[in-house]
Amino acid sequence: MKQVFFCLGLLLLSGGCMFAPHRETMYYDLALAEVPEKLNDAPSINVLEFDNNSGGSQKMLARLDQYRILEDPFNKWVQSPGELLSRHLGRQFNTFGDQPGYLVTGVVEVFEVNLDRQEFVLGGKYQIIRNTSPGGHFLRSFMISEKYEEAVPAAFAAAASRCAAALARQVNEDIVQNRWQEPADAVPR
């Protein structure tokens, strides 16, 4: 008798899994925008990995309001936001050469869909380090947002790609404009 109740209990517990429709997990990547002429002419740049402090590993995050974020278990990024951004920037810049002239690294703090404002938001900090003599570095915080047309994951990924392309243009401009803080020993006295 105990075995019958055990089997019935097991059947009831597993019943939800048996009758739920299977839903395939979809993976999304950042699209590589056309590289502007200026980016191709930039000196040798090595993009190091960006840390991910955005809260979501590979799952897409959607901000519902000021305090609530929804994690989507069925729509994911192919890599974590930090890895995605590092790879995207690395593909944008000329990274050839044994001794790169510049190193770029940073941290991703926001990588999410804002449902209320209908936009994708990318935020964080990056640092550009001049790897030649005299050295120097440049730090910048960024918050970039792009509207999406339709509330579907593919549109979110397209808006995220536009945010990443805007960040690449910003990094390029900072290098071209030569915005550096010289090391203390390089400052003329």
PDB file of C-alpha atoms in Angstrom:
ATOM      1  CA  MET A   1       0.000   0.000   0.000  1.00  0.00           C
ATOM      2  CA  LYS A   2       2.845   2.373   0.846  1.00  0.00           C
ATOM      3  CA  GLN A   3       4.368   1.651  -2.537  1.00  0.00           C
ATOM      4  CA  VAL A   4       1.133   2.595  -4.310  1.00  0.00           C
ATOM      5  CA  PHE A   5       0.940   5.947  -2.481  1.00  0.00           C
ATOM      6  CA  PHE A   6       4.623   6.550  -3.153  1.00  0.00           C
ATOM      7  CA  CYS A   7       4.141   5.878  -6.891  1.00  0.00           C
ATOM      8  CA  LEU A   8       1.035   8.091  -7.025  1.00  0.00           C
ATOM      9  CA  GLY A   9       2.872  10.905  -5.210  1.00  0.00           C
ATOM     10  CA  LEU A  10       5.818  10.584  -7.582  1.00  0.00           C
ATOM     11  CA  LEU A  11       3.477  10.661 -10.575  1.00  0.00           C
ATOM     12  CA  LEU A  12       1.726  13.804  -9.296  1.00  0.00           C
ATOM     13  CA  LEU A  13       5.015  15.577  -8.616  1.00  0.00           C
ATOM     14  CA  SER A  14       6.424  14.782 -12.039  1.00  0.00           C
ATOM     15  CA  GLY A  15       3.118  15.490 -13.808  1.00  0.00           C
ATOM     16  CA  GLY A  16       3.844  19.197 -14.085  1.00  0.00           C
ATOM     17  CA  CYS A  17       7.033  18.455 -15.959  1.00  0.00           C
ATOM     18  CA  MET A  18       5.368  15.962 -18.270  1.00  0.00           C
ATOM     19  CA  PHE A  19       2.584  18.299 -19.381  1.00  0.00           C
ATOM     20  CA  ALA A  20       4.511  21.570 -19.627  1.00  0.00           C
ATOM     21  CA  PRO A  21       5.405  22.457 -23.221  1.00  0.00           C
ATOM     22  CA  HIS A  22       9.090  22.421 -24.043  1.00  0.00           C
ATOM     23  CA  ARG A  23      10.497  25.884 -24.693  1.00  0.00           C
ATOM     24  CA  GLU A  24      13.801  26.208 -26.485  1.00  0.00           C
ATOM     25  CA  THR A  25      16.443  28.546 -25.059  1.00  0.00           C
ATOM     26  CA  MET A  26      17.551  31.176 -27.573  1.00  0.00           C
ATOM     27  CA  TYR A  27      21.035  32.704 -27.557  1.00  0.00           C
ATOM     28  CA  TYR A  28      21.892  36.219 -28.771  1.00  0.00           C
ATOM     29  CA  ASP A  29      25.122  37.979 -29.695  1.00  0.00           C
ATOM     30  CA  LEU A  30      26.183  41.547 -30.423  1.00  0.00           C
ATOM     31  CA  ALA A  31      26.269  42.360 -34.126  1.00  0.00           C
ATOM     32  CA  LEU A  32      29.438  43.913 -35.458  1.00  0.00           C
ATOM     33  CA  ALA A  33      28.642  47.326 -36.881  1.00  0.00           C
ATOM     34  CA  GLU A  34      30.477  48.571 -39.917  1.00  0.00           C
ATOM     35  CA  VAL A  35      33.847  49.801 -38.718  1.00  0.00           C
ATOM     36  CA  PRO A  36      34.328  53.524 -39.373  1.00  0.00           C
ATOM     37  CA  GLU A  37      37.460  54.512 -41.279  1.00  0.00           C
ATOM     38  CA  LYS A  38      38.904  56.175 -38.173  1.00  0.00           C
ATOM     39  CA  LEU A  39      38.802  52.964 -36.137  1.00  0.00           C
ATOM     40  CA  ASN A  40      40.829  51.131 -38.772  1.00  0.00           C
ATOM     41  CA  ASP A  41      43.487  53.843 -38.729  1.00  0.00           C
ATOM     42  CA  ALA A  42      43.838  53.817 -34.926  1.00  0.00           C
ATOM     43  CA  PRO A  43      47.156  52.696 -33.452  1.00  0.00           C
ATOM     44  CA  SER A  44      47.493  49.165 -32.201  1.00  0.00           C
ATOM     45  CA  ILE A  45      44.967  48.586 -29.422  1.00  0.00           C
ATOM     46  CA  ASN A  46      44.641  45.553 -27.211  1.00  0.00           C
ATOM     47  CA  VAL A  47      41.243  45.145 -25.540  1.00  0.00           C
ATOM     48  CA  LEU A  48      41.488  43.306 -22.230  1.00  0.00           C
ATOM     49  CA  GLU A  49      38.513  41.597 -20.641  1.00  0.00           C
ATOM     50  CA  PHE A  50      35.864  43.804 -19.068  1.00  0.00           C
ATOM     51  CA  ASP A  51      34.610  42.693 -15.655  1.00  0.00           C
ATOM     52  CA  ASN A  52      30.892  42.005 -15.346  1.00  0.00           C
ATOM     53  CA  ASN A  53      29.144  43.636 -12.386  1.00  0.00           C
ATOM     54  CA  SER A  54      25.773  43.916 -14.117  1.00  0.00           C
ATOM     55  CA  GLY A  55      24.068  41.219 -12.098  1.00  0.00           C
ATOM     56  CA  GLY A  56      23.199  38.883 -14.954  1.00  0.00           C
ATOM     57  CA  SER A  57      25.605  36.271 -16.158  1.00  0.00           C
ATOM     58  CA  GLN A  58      24.260  35.205 -19.542  1.00  0.00           C
ATOM     59  CA  LYS A  59      20.541  35.671 -18.956  1.00  0.00           C
ATOM     60  CA  MET A  60      18.860  38.718 -20.439  1.00  0.00           C
ATOM     61  CA  LEU A  61      17.805  41.178 -17.751  1.00  0.00           C
ATOM     62  CA  ALA A  62      14.712  43.362 -18.044  1.00  0.00           C
ATOM     63  CA  ARG A  63      14.117  46.255 -15.659  1.00  0.00           C
ATOM     64  CA  LEU A  64      10.442  46.344 -14.763  1.00  0.00           C
ATOM     65  CA  ASP A  65      10.639  49.486 -12.637  1.00  0.00           C
ATOM     66  CA  GLN A  66      13.107  51.314 -10.427  1.00  0.00           C
ATOM     67  CA  TYR A  67      13.472  48.384  -8.014  1.00  0.00           C
ATOM     68  CA  ARG A  68      12.614  45.191  -9.894  1.00  0.00           C
ATOM     69  CA  ILE A  69      14.597  43.288 -12.517  1.00  0.00           C
ATOM     70  CA  LEU A  70      13.377  40.183 -14.299  1.00  0.00           C
ATOM     71  CA  GLU A  71      15.836  37.468 -15.370  1.00  0.00           C
ATOM     72  CA  ASP A  72      14.769  35.686 -18.567  1.00  0.00           C
ATOM     73  CA  PRO A  73      15.689  31.967 -18.392  1.00  0.00           C
ATOM     74  CA  PHE A  74      14.832  31.324 -22.065  1.00  0.00           C
ATOM     75  CA  ASN A  75      16.696  34.205 -23.743  1.00  0.00           C
ATOM     76  CA  LYS A  76      20.410  34.408 -23.059  1.00  0.00           C
ATOM     77  CA  TRP A  77      23.559  36.051 -24.348  1.00  0.00           C
ATOM     78  CA  VAL A  78      26.255  33.813 -25.843  1.00  0.00           C
ATOM     79  CA  GLN A  79      28.697  35.163 -23.217  1.00  0.00           C
ATOM     80  CA  SER A  80      28.550  37.286 -20.080  1.00  0.00           C
ATOM     81  CA  PRO A  81      28.155  41.052 -20.725  1.00  0.00           C
ATOM     82  CA  GLY A  82      31.819  41.711 -19.884  1.00  0.00           C
ATOM     83  CA  GLU A  83      33.009  39.044 -22.307  1.00  0.00           C
ATOM     84  CA  LEU A  84      30.568  40.200 -25.001  1.00  0.00           C
ATOM     85  CA  LEU A  85      31.785  43.785 -24.782  1.00  0.00           C
ATOM     86  CA  SER A  86      35.472  42.788 -24.716  1.00  0.00           C
ATOM     87  CA  ARG A  87      35.038  40.639 -27.815  1.00  0.00           C
ATOM     88  CA  HIS A  88      32.988  43.314 -29.585  1.00  0.00           C
ATOM     89  CA  LEU A  89      35.544  46.071 -28.920  1.00  0.00           C
ATOM     90  CA  GLY A  90      38.404  43.721 -29.794  1.00  0.00           C
ATOM     91  CA  ARG A  91      36.805  43.068 -33.189  1.00  0.00           C
ATOM     92  CA  GLN A  92      36.286  46.810 -33.761  1.00  0.00           C
ATOM     93  CA  PHE A  93      39.882  47.844 -33.214  1.00  0.00           C
ATOM     94  CA  ASN A  94      43.119  46.935 -34.921  1.00  0.00           C
ATOM     95  CA  THR A  95      44.763  44.650 -32.355  1.00  0.00           C
ATOM     96  CA  PHE A  96      47.807  43.688 -34.412  1.00  0.00           C
ATOM     97  CA  GLY A  97      51.344  44.118 -33.165  1.00  0.00           C
ATOM     98  CA  ASP A  98      53.485  42.604 -30.461  1.00  0.00           C
ATOM     99  CA  GLN A  99      53.529  45.777 -28.376  1.00  0.00           C
ATOM    100  CA  PRO A 100      50.126  47.491 -28.483  1.00  0.00           C
ATOM    101  CA  GLY A 101      50.147  51.260 -28.198  1.00  0.00           C
ATOM    102  CA  TYR A 102      47.016  51.224 -26.042  1.00  0.00           C
ATOM    103  CA  LEU A 103      45.288  48.866 -23.631  1.00  0.00           C
ATOM    104  CA  VAL A 104      41.546  49.150 -22.999  1.00  0.00           C
ATOM    105  CA  THR A 105      39.822  47.523 -20.040  1.00  0.00           C
ATOM    106  CA  GLY A 106      36.822  48.221 -17.853  1.00  0.00           C
ATOM    107  CA  VAL A 107      33.755  47.044 -16.011  1.00  0.00           C
ATOM    108  CA  VAL A 108      30.156  46.574 -17.186  1.00  0.00           C
ATOM    109  CA  GLU A 109      27.718  47.722 -14.478  1.00  0.00           C
ATOM    110  CA  VAL A 110      24.457  47.933 -16.450  1.00  0.00           C
ATOM    111  CA  PHE A 111      23.494  45.625 -19.333  1.00  0.00           C
ATOM    112  CA  GLU A 112      19.720  45.460 -19.401  1.00  0.00           C
ATOM    113  CA  VAL A 113      16.475  46.160 -21.173  1.00  0.00           C
ATOM    114  CA  ASN A 114      14.437  48.977 -19.622  1.00  0.00           C
ATOM    115  CA  LEU A 115      10.842  48.009 -20.400  1.00  0.00           C
ATOM    116  CA  ASP A 116       9.386  51.225 -18.985  1.00  0.00           C
ATOM    117  CA  ARG A 117      11.486  53.488 -21.258  1.00  0.00           C
ATOM    118  CA  GLN A 118      11.613  50.959 -24.149  1.00  0.00           C
ATOM    119  CA  GLU A 119      15.392  51.063 -24.449  1.00  0.00           C
ATOM    120  CA  PHE A 120      18.481  48.966 -23.916  1.00  0.00           C
ATOM    121  CA  VAL A 121      20.978  50.430 -21.423  1.00  0.00           C
ATOM    122  CA  LEU A 122      24.731  49.786 -21.308  1.00  0.00           C
ATOM    123  CA  GLY A 123      26.711  51.412 -18.509  1.00  0.00           C
ATOM    124  CA  GLY A 124      30.001  51.100 -16.699  1.00  0.00           C
ATOM    125  CA  LYS A 125      33.559  52.430 -16.728  1.00  0.00           C
ATOM    126  CA  TYR A 126      36.547  51.990 -18.991  1.00  0.00           C
ATOM    127  CA  GLN A 127      40.199  52.829 -18.804  1.00  0.00           C
ATOM    128  CA  ILE A 128      42.578  53.445 -21.683  1.00  0.00           C
ATOM    129  CA  ILE A 129      46.230  52.933 -20.834  1.00  0.00           C
ATOM    130  CA  ARG A 130      48.895  54.350 -23.136  1.00  0.00           C
ATOM    131  CA  ASN A 131      51.500  51.630 -23.384  1.00  0.00           C
ATOM    132  CA  THR A 132      54.239  53.817 -24.839  1.00  0.00           C
ATOM    133  CA  SER A 133      56.627  56.274 -23.254  1.00  0.00           C
ATOM    134  CA  PRO A 134      55.585  58.477 -21.599  1.00  0.00           C
ATOM    135  CA  GLY A 135      52.724  56.374 -20.307  1.00  0.00           C
ATOM    136  CA  GLY A 136      49.419  57.696 -19.162  1.00  0.00           C
ATOM    137  CA  HIS A 137      45.834  56.684 -18.671  1.00  0.00           C
ATOM    138  CA  PHE A 138      42.324  57.927 -19.183  1.00  0.00           C
ATOM    139  CA  LEU A 139      39.238  56.929 -17.168  1.00  0.00           C
ATOM    140  CA  ARG A 140      35.621  57.429 -18.185  1.00  0.00           C
ATOM    141  CA  SER A 141      32.207  56.406 -16.898  1.00  0.00           C
ATOM    142  CA  PHE A 142      29.573  55.776 -19.541  1.00  0.00           C
ATOM    143  CA  MET A 143      25.821  55.226 -19.753  1.00  0.00           C
ATOM    144  CA  ILE A 144      24.534  54.594 -23.267  1.00  0.00           C
ATOM    145  CA  SER A 145      20.944  53.820 -24.198  1.00  0.00           C
ATOM    146  CA  GLU A 146      19.269  52.921 -27.471  1.00  0.00           C
ATOM    147  CA  LYS A 147      15.551  52.585 -28.204  1.00  0.00           C
ATOM    148  CA  TYR A 148      14.160  49.319 -29.540  1.00  0.00           C
ATOM    149  CA  GLU A 149      11.239  49.023 -31.939  1.00  0.00           C
ATOM    150  CA  GLU A 150       9.520  45.929 -30.617  1.00  0.00           C
ATOM    151  CA  ALA A 151       9.625  44.229 -27.182  1.00  0.00           C
ATOM    152  CA  VAL A 152      11.255  41.016 -28.427  1.00  0.00           C
ATOM    153  CA  PRO A 153      14.718  39.614 -27.632  1.00  0.00           C
ATOM    154  CA  ALA A 154      16.069  40.092 -31.180  1.00  0.00           C
ATOM    155  CA  ALA A 155      15.211  43.808 -30.981  1.00  0.00           C
ATOM    156  CA  PHE A 156      16.886  43.990 -27.552  1.00  0.00           C
ATOM    157  CA  ALA A 157      20.053  42.435 -29.042  1.00  0.00           C
ATOM    158  CA  ALA A 158      19.992  44.928 -31.944  1.00  0.00           C
ATOM    159  CA  ALA A 159      19.717  47.853 -29.496  1.00  0.00           C
ATOM    160  CA  ALA A 160      22.528  46.357 -27.363  1.00  0.00           C
ATOM    161  CA  SER A 161      24.672  46.145 -30.518  1.00  0.00           C
ATOM    162  CA  ARG A 162      24.072  49.824 -31.242  1.00  0.00           C
ATOM    163  CA  CYS A 163      25.082  50.664 -27.646  1.00  0.00           C
ATOM    164  CA  ALA A 164      28.323  48.679 -28.033  1.00  0.00           C
ATOM    165  CA  ALA A 165      29.066  50.407 -31.364  1.00  0.00           C
ATOM    166  CA  ALA A 166      28.523  53.811 -29.705  1.00  0.00           C
ATOM    167  CA  LEU A 167      30.964  52.802 -26.958  1.00  0.00           C
ATOM    168  CA  ALA A 168      33.564  51.799 -29.579  1.00  0.00           C
ATOM    169  CA  ARG A 169      33.212  55.236 -31.214  1.00  0.00           C
ATOM    170  CA  GLN A 170      33.618  56.910 -27.804  1.00  0.00           C
ATOM    171  CA  VAL A 171      36.778  54.905 -26.983  1.00  0.00           C
ATOM    172  CA  ASN A 172      38.178  55.701 -30.434  1.00  0.00           C
ATOM    173  CA  GLU A 173      37.483  59.414 -29.978  1.00  0.00           C
ATOM    174  CA  ASP A 174      39.232  59.403 -26.591  1.00  0.00           C
ATOM    175  CA  ILE A 175      42.322  57.832 -28.167  1.00  0.00           C
ATOM    176  CA  VAL A 176      42.308  60.150 -31.200  1.00  0.00           C
ATOM    177  CA  GLN A 177      41.756  63.250 -29.015  1.00  0.00           C
ATOM    178  CA  ASN A 178      44.705  62.152 -26.840  1.00  0.00           C
ATOM    179  CA  ARG A 179      42.938  62.696 -23.490  1.00  0.00           C
ATOM    180  CA  TRP A 180      45.570  61.549 -21.010  1.00  0.00           C
ATOM    181  CA  GLN A 181      46.647  62.028 -17.466  1.00  0.00           C
ATOM    182  CA  GLU A 182      50.418  61.859 -17.641  1.00  0.00           C
ATOM    183  CA  PRO A 183      52.249  59.932 -14.926  1.00  0.00           C
ATOM    184  CA  ALA A 184      53.686  62.167 -12.186  1.00  0.00           C
ATOM    185  CA  ASP A 185      57.310  61.575 -13.260  1.00  0.00           C
ATOM    186  CA  ALA A 186      56.517  62.680 -16.848  1.00  0.00           C
ATOM    187  CA  VAL A 187      55.178  66.119 -15.868  1.00  0.00           C
ATOM    188  CA  PRO A 188      57.689  68.897 -16.677  1.00  0.00           C
ATOM    189  CA  ARG A 189      59.031  70.726 -13.640  1.00  0.00           C
TER     190      ARG A 189
END
